[in-house]
Amino acid sequence: MSSICCIYRCGQPVKGRSNKCGAHRTALRRHGHPEQSSLTVAELEPYRSTILRIWRHSEDSAFWKTLRDRWDRQLRRAAALVSDWQRGMAVNLNQRKAAEELLKLDRNVAFQELAVMALAVYVLEMDQRHRFRDHRAFRFQLVRRARALDDLSAYKVWNQKRRAWHRVYKDFTPEAVVILSDHLGEIFAEGAFLLHDHRKVGQARIAGEAQAMSEAVKGLP
């Protein structure tokens, strides 16, 4: 086996028995793909602000109530699975971890905050598919952004080189990440597709108004 990382143009020595260097091994574990980078809050902010604005102007809509109902349904399933495990029944380890994480998010993060973030990640993915190396990488970013809302999913360590505190997230097993992303997808994916179309309608209307104004200004004295 080659002693150089298998990622194109990396050139770093492999680590342990892996065919990847330490950095690409870490990226694979954290992001689902060795070449996937973290999705930043700044990238998501335009989508978050747009969705939040729509929500605040239509709080009584059945759209948001349906999302909440789906969330509550997933929570009941998660609670039942954890309850089975606590009673001594055999439960898949990664399914239990995903269920516990879902329940923890419910305890520590407001539903609207979580929903807006999840919807924003989905809409961004529809607009910028090139941002994710593959679907698995997208699923990892969805879960990471959701878990980042929960302060209990992270801790701080001192970075001696930078002389500053560094926020570090507690790693989740890759199998549990995939399961948790499926749970979030059942709740938010369909709504995100609908919101994406809604946002495009709004953009088209604005573009039409701009075109009308552009034509009208030509006739001004």
CSV table of C-alpha atoms in Angstrom, one decimal:
chain,number,residue,atom,x,y,z
A,1,MET,CA,0.0,0.0,0.0
A,2,SER,CA,1.2,3.5,-0.8
A,3,SER,CA,2.6,5.6,2.0
A,4,ILE,CA,1.1,8.8,0.5
A,5,CYS,CA,-2.5,9.9,1.0
A,6,CYS,CA,-4.8,8.6,-1.7
A,7,ILE,CA,-6.6,12.0,-2.1
A,8,TYR,CA,-5.6,13.7,-5.3
A,9,ARG,CA,-2.8,16.2,-4.9
A,10,CYS,CA,-2.6,15.8,-1.2
A,11,GLY,CA,0.9,14.3,-0.9
A,12,GLN,CA,0.9,13.9,2.8
A,13,PRO,CA,1.9,10.6,4.5
A,14,VAL,CA,-0.9,8.2,5.5
A,15,LYS,CA,-1.8,7.8,9.1
A,16,GLY,CA,-1.9,4.3,10.7
A,17,ARG,CA,-3.3,1.6,8.5
A,18,SER,CA,-5.5,4.1,6.5
A,19,ASN,CA,-4.9,5.1,2.9
A,20,LYS,CA,-5.4,8.7,3.9
A,21,CYS,CA,-3.5,11.3,5.9
A,22,GLY,CA,-4.6,12.5,9.3
A,23,ALA,CA,-6.5,15.5,8.0
A,24,HIS,CA,-8.5,13.6,5.4
A,25,ARG,CA,-9.3,10.8,7.8
A,26,THR,CA,-10.7,13.4,10.2
A,27,ALA,CA,-12.7,15.1,7.4
A,28,LEU,CA,-14.1,11.7,6.5
A,29,ARG,CA,-15.2,11.0,10.0
A,30,ARG,CA,-16.6,14.5,10.7
A,31,HIS,CA,-18.0,15.4,7.3
A,32,GLY,CA,-18.8,12.2,5.6
A,33,HIS,CA,-16.3,12.8,2.8
A,34,PRO,CA,-12.6,13.4,3.0
A,35,GLU,CA,-12.8,16.5,0.8
A,36,GLN,CA,-16.0,18.1,2.3
A,37,SER,CA,-15.6,21.3,4.2
A,38,SER,CA,-17.8,22.7,7.0
A,39,LEU,CA,-20.9,24.5,6.1
A,40,THR,CA,-20.6,27.9,7.7
A,41,VAL,CA,-23.2,30.1,9.5
A,42,ALA,CA,-22.4,32.9,7.0
A,43,GLU,CA,-23.3,30.7,4.1
A,44,LEU,CA,-26.6,29.8,5.6
A,45,GLU,CA,-27.6,33.2,6.9
A,46,PRO,CA,-29.4,34.5,3.7
A,47,TYR,CA,-31.5,31.3,3.7
A,48,ARG,CA,-32.1,31.4,7.4
A,49,SER,CA,-33.2,35.0,7.4
A,50,THR,CA,-35.5,34.5,4.4
A,51,ILE,CA,-37.2,31.5,6.0
A,52,LEU,CA,-37.5,33.2,9.4
A,53,ARG,CA,-39.1,36.2,7.8
A,54,ILE,CA,-41.6,34.0,6.0
A,55,TRP,CA,-42.4,32.2,9.2
A,56,ARG,CA,-42.9,35.4,11.2
A,57,HIS,CA,-45.3,36.7,8.6
A,58,SER,CA,-47.3,33.5,8.6
A,59,GLU,CA,-47.1,32.0,12.1
A,60,ASP,CA,-50.7,30.6,11.9
A,61,SER,CA,-50.1,28.7,8.7
A,62,ALA,CA,-50.8,25.0,8.6
A,63,PHE,CA,-47.4,24.6,6.9
A,64,TRP,CA,-45.5,25.2,10.2
A,65,LYS,CA,-48.1,23.2,12.2
A,66,THR,CA,-47.4,20.2,10.0
A,67,LEU,CA,-43.7,20.5,10.5
A,68,ARG,CA,-44.3,20.6,14.3
A,69,ASP,CA,-46.6,17.6,14.1
A,70,ARG,CA,-44.0,15.6,12.2
A,71,TRP,CA,-41.4,16.7,14.8
A,72,ASP,CA,-43.6,15.5,17.6
A,73,ARG,CA,-44.2,12.2,15.9
A,74,GLN,CA,-40.5,11.6,15.5
A,75,LEU,CA,-40.0,12.5,19.2
A,76,ARG,CA,-42.5,9.9,20.3
A,77,ARG,CA,-40.8,7.2,18.2
A,78,ALA,CA,-37.4,8.2,19.7
A,79,ALA,CA,-38.8,8.2,23.2
A,80,ALA,CA,-40.3,4.8,22.7
A,81,LEU,CA,-37.1,3.4,21.4
A,82,VAL,CA,-35.1,4.8,24.4
A,83,SER,CA,-37.7,3.5,26.7
A,84,ASP,CA,-37.4,0.0,25.3
A,85,TRP,CA,-33.7,0.1,25.8
A,86,GLN,CA,-34.0,1.3,29.4
A,87,ARG,CA,-36.3,-1.7,30.0
A,88,GLY,CA,-33.6,-4.1,28.9
A,89,MET,CA,-34.8,-4.8,25.4
A,90,ALA,CA,-32.3,-5.2,22.6
A,91,VAL,CA,-31.9,-2.0,20.6
A,92,ASN,CA,-29.5,-1.1,17.9
A,93,LEU,CA,-26.7,1.1,19.4
A,94,ASN,CA,-26.7,3.7,16.6
A,95,GLN,CA,-30.5,3.9,16.5
A,96,ARG,CA,-30.5,4.6,20.2
A,97,LYS,CA,-27.8,7.2,19.9
A,98,ALA,CA,-29.7,9.0,17.1
A,99,ALA,CA,-32.9,8.8,19.2
A,100,GLU,CA,-31.2,10.2,22.3
A,101,GLU,CA,-29.7,13.0,20.2
A,102,LEU,CA,-33.1,13.9,18.8
A,103,LEU,CA,-34.6,14.1,22.3
A,104,LYS,CA,-31.7,16.2,23.5
A,105,LEU,CA,-32.2,18.7,20.7
A,106,ASP,CA,-35.8,18.9,21.7
A,107,ARG,CA,-34.8,19.7,25.3
A,108,ASN,CA,-32.1,22.3,24.5
A,109,VAL,CA,-33.1,24.0,21.2
A,110,ALA,CA,-36.2,25.9,20.4
A,111,PHE,CA,-38.2,24.1,17.6
A,112,GLN,CA,-38.3,27.2,15.4
A,113,GLU,CA,-34.6,27.7,15.6
A,114,LEU,CA,-33.9,24.1,14.7
A,115,ALA,CA,-36.5,24.0,11.9
A,116,VAL,CA,-35.2,27.2,10.3
A,117,MET,CA,-31.7,25.9,10.3
A,118,ALA,CA,-32.6,22.5,8.9
A,119,LEU,CA,-34.8,24.1,6.2
A,120,ALA,CA,-32.0,26.5,5.3
A,121,VAL,CA,-29.5,23.6,4.8
A,122,TYR,CA,-31.9,21.8,2.5
A,123,VAL,CA,-32.7,25.0,0.5
A,124,LEU,CA,-29.0,25.8,0.2
A,125,GLU,CA,-28.3,22.3,-1.1
A,126,MET,CA,-31.0,22.7,-3.8
A,127,ASP,CA,-29.4,26.0,-4.8
A,128,GLN,CA,-25.8,25.0,-4.5
A,129,ARG,CA,-25.5,21.3,-5.1
A,130,HIS,CA,-21.8,21.7,-5.9
A,131,ARG,CA,-21.2,22.7,-2.2
A,132,PHE,CA,-21.5,19.1,-1.2
A,133,ARG,CA,-19.2,16.3,-2.4
A,134,ASP,CA,-22.0,13.8,-2.3
A,135,HIS,CA,-25.3,13.1,-0.6
A,136,ARG,CA,-23.6,11.5,2.4
A,137,ALA,CA,-21.6,14.7,2.9
A,138,PHE,CA,-24.8,16.7,2.8
A,139,ARG,CA,-26.3,14.5,5.5
A,140,PHE,CA,-23.4,15.0,7.7
A,141,GLN,CA,-23.5,18.8,7.3
A,142,LEU,CA,-27.3,18.8,8.1
A,143,VAL,CA,-26.6,16.9,11.3
A,144,ARG,CA,-23.6,19.1,12.3
A,145,ARG,CA,-25.5,22.3,11.8
A,146,ALA,CA,-28.4,21.0,13.8
A,147,ARG,CA,-26.2,19.8,16.6
A,148,ALA,CA,-24.3,23.0,16.6
A,149,LEU,CA,-27.4,24.8,17.9
A,150,ASP,CA,-27.1,22.7,21.1
A,151,ASP,CA,-24.4,24.1,23.4
A,152,LEU,CA,-24.3,20.7,25.2
A,153,SER,CA,-23.0,19.1,22.0
A,154,ALA,CA,-19.8,21.1,22.2
A,155,TYR,CA,-17.1,22.0,24.6
A,156,LYS,CA,-14.1,24.4,24.5
A,157,VAL,CA,-10.4,23.5,24.5
A,158,TRP,CA,-7.4,25.9,24.7
A,159,ASN,CA,-5.5,26.2,21.5
A,160,GLN,CA,-1.9,27.0,22.6
A,161,LYS,CA,-0.7,27.9,19.2
A,162,ARG,CA,-3.5,30.5,18.6
A,163,ARG,CA,-3.7,31.5,22.2
A,164,ALA,CA,-7.5,31.2,22.2
A,165,TRP,CA,-10.3,29.0,23.2
A,166,HIS,CA,-11.5,26.7,20.4
A,167,ARG,CA,-15.0,25.3,20.2
A,168,VAL,CA,-15.0,21.5,19.6
A,169,TYR,CA,-18.0,19.3,18.9
A,170,LYS,CA,-18.4,15.9,20.4
A,171,ASP,CA,-18.1,13.5,17.5
A,172,PHE,CA,-21.0,11.3,16.7
A,173,THR,CA,-20.6,7.8,15.1
A,174,PRO,CA,-21.1,8.0,11.3
A,175,GLU,CA,-23.8,5.4,11.4
A,176,ALA,CA,-25.8,7.4,14.0
A,177,VAL,CA,-25.3,10.6,11.9
A,178,VAL,CA,-26.9,8.9,8.9
A,179,ILE,CA,-29.9,7.7,11.0
A,180,LEU,CA,-30.3,11.1,12.6
A,181,SER,CA,-30.2,12.8,9.1
A,182,ASP,CA,-33.0,10.4,8.0
A,183,HIS,CA,-35.1,11.5,11.0
A,184,LEU,CA,-34.6,15.2,10.1
A,185,GLY,CA,-35.3,14.5,6.5
A,186,GLU,CA,-38.6,12.9,7.3
A,187,ILE,CA,-39.6,16.1,9.1
A,188,PHE,CA,-38.1,18.9,7.0
A,189,ALA,CA,-37.2,17.7,3.5
A,190,GLU,CA,-40.6,18.0,1.9
A,191,GLY,CA,-41.2,21.4,3.5
A,192,ALA,CA,-37.8,22.6,2.2
A,193,PHE,CA,-38.7,21.6,-1.4
A,194,LEU,CA,-41.9,23.6,-1.1
A,195,LEU,CA,-40.2,26.6,0.4
A,196,HIS,CA,-37.5,26.6,-2.3
A,197,ASP,CA,-40.2,26.9,-4.9
A,198,HIS,CA,-42.0,29.6,-2.9
A,199,ARG,CA,-38.7,31.6,-2.7
A,200,LYS,CA,-38.2,31.3,-6.4
A,201,VAL,CA,-41.7,32.6,-7.1
A,202,GLY,CA,-40.8,35.6,-4.9
A,203,GLN,CA,-37.6,36.2,-6.8
A,204,ALA,CA,-39.3,35.9,-10.2
A,205,ARG,CA,-41.9,38.5,-9.0
A,206,ILE,CA,-39.2,40.9,-7.9
A,207,ALA,CA,-37.3,40.4,-11.2
A,208,GLY,CA,-40.5,41.1,-13.1
A,209,GLU,CA,-41.1,44.3,-11.1
A,210,ALA,CA,-37.5,45.4,-11.7
A,211,GLN,CA,-38.0,44.8,-15.5
A,212,ALA,CA,-41.2,46.8,-15.5
A,213,MET,CA,-39.5,49.7,-13.6
A,214,SER,CA,-36.6,49.6,-16.1
A,215,GLU,CA,-39.0,49.9,-19.0
A,216,ALA,CA,-41.0,52.6,-17.3
A,217,VAL,CA,-38.0,54.8,-16.5
A,218,LYS,CA,-37.2,55.0,-20.2
A,219,GLY,CA,-40.4,57.0,-20.7
A,220,LEU,CA,-39.6,59.5,-17.9
A,221,PRO,CA,-38.9,63.1,-19.1
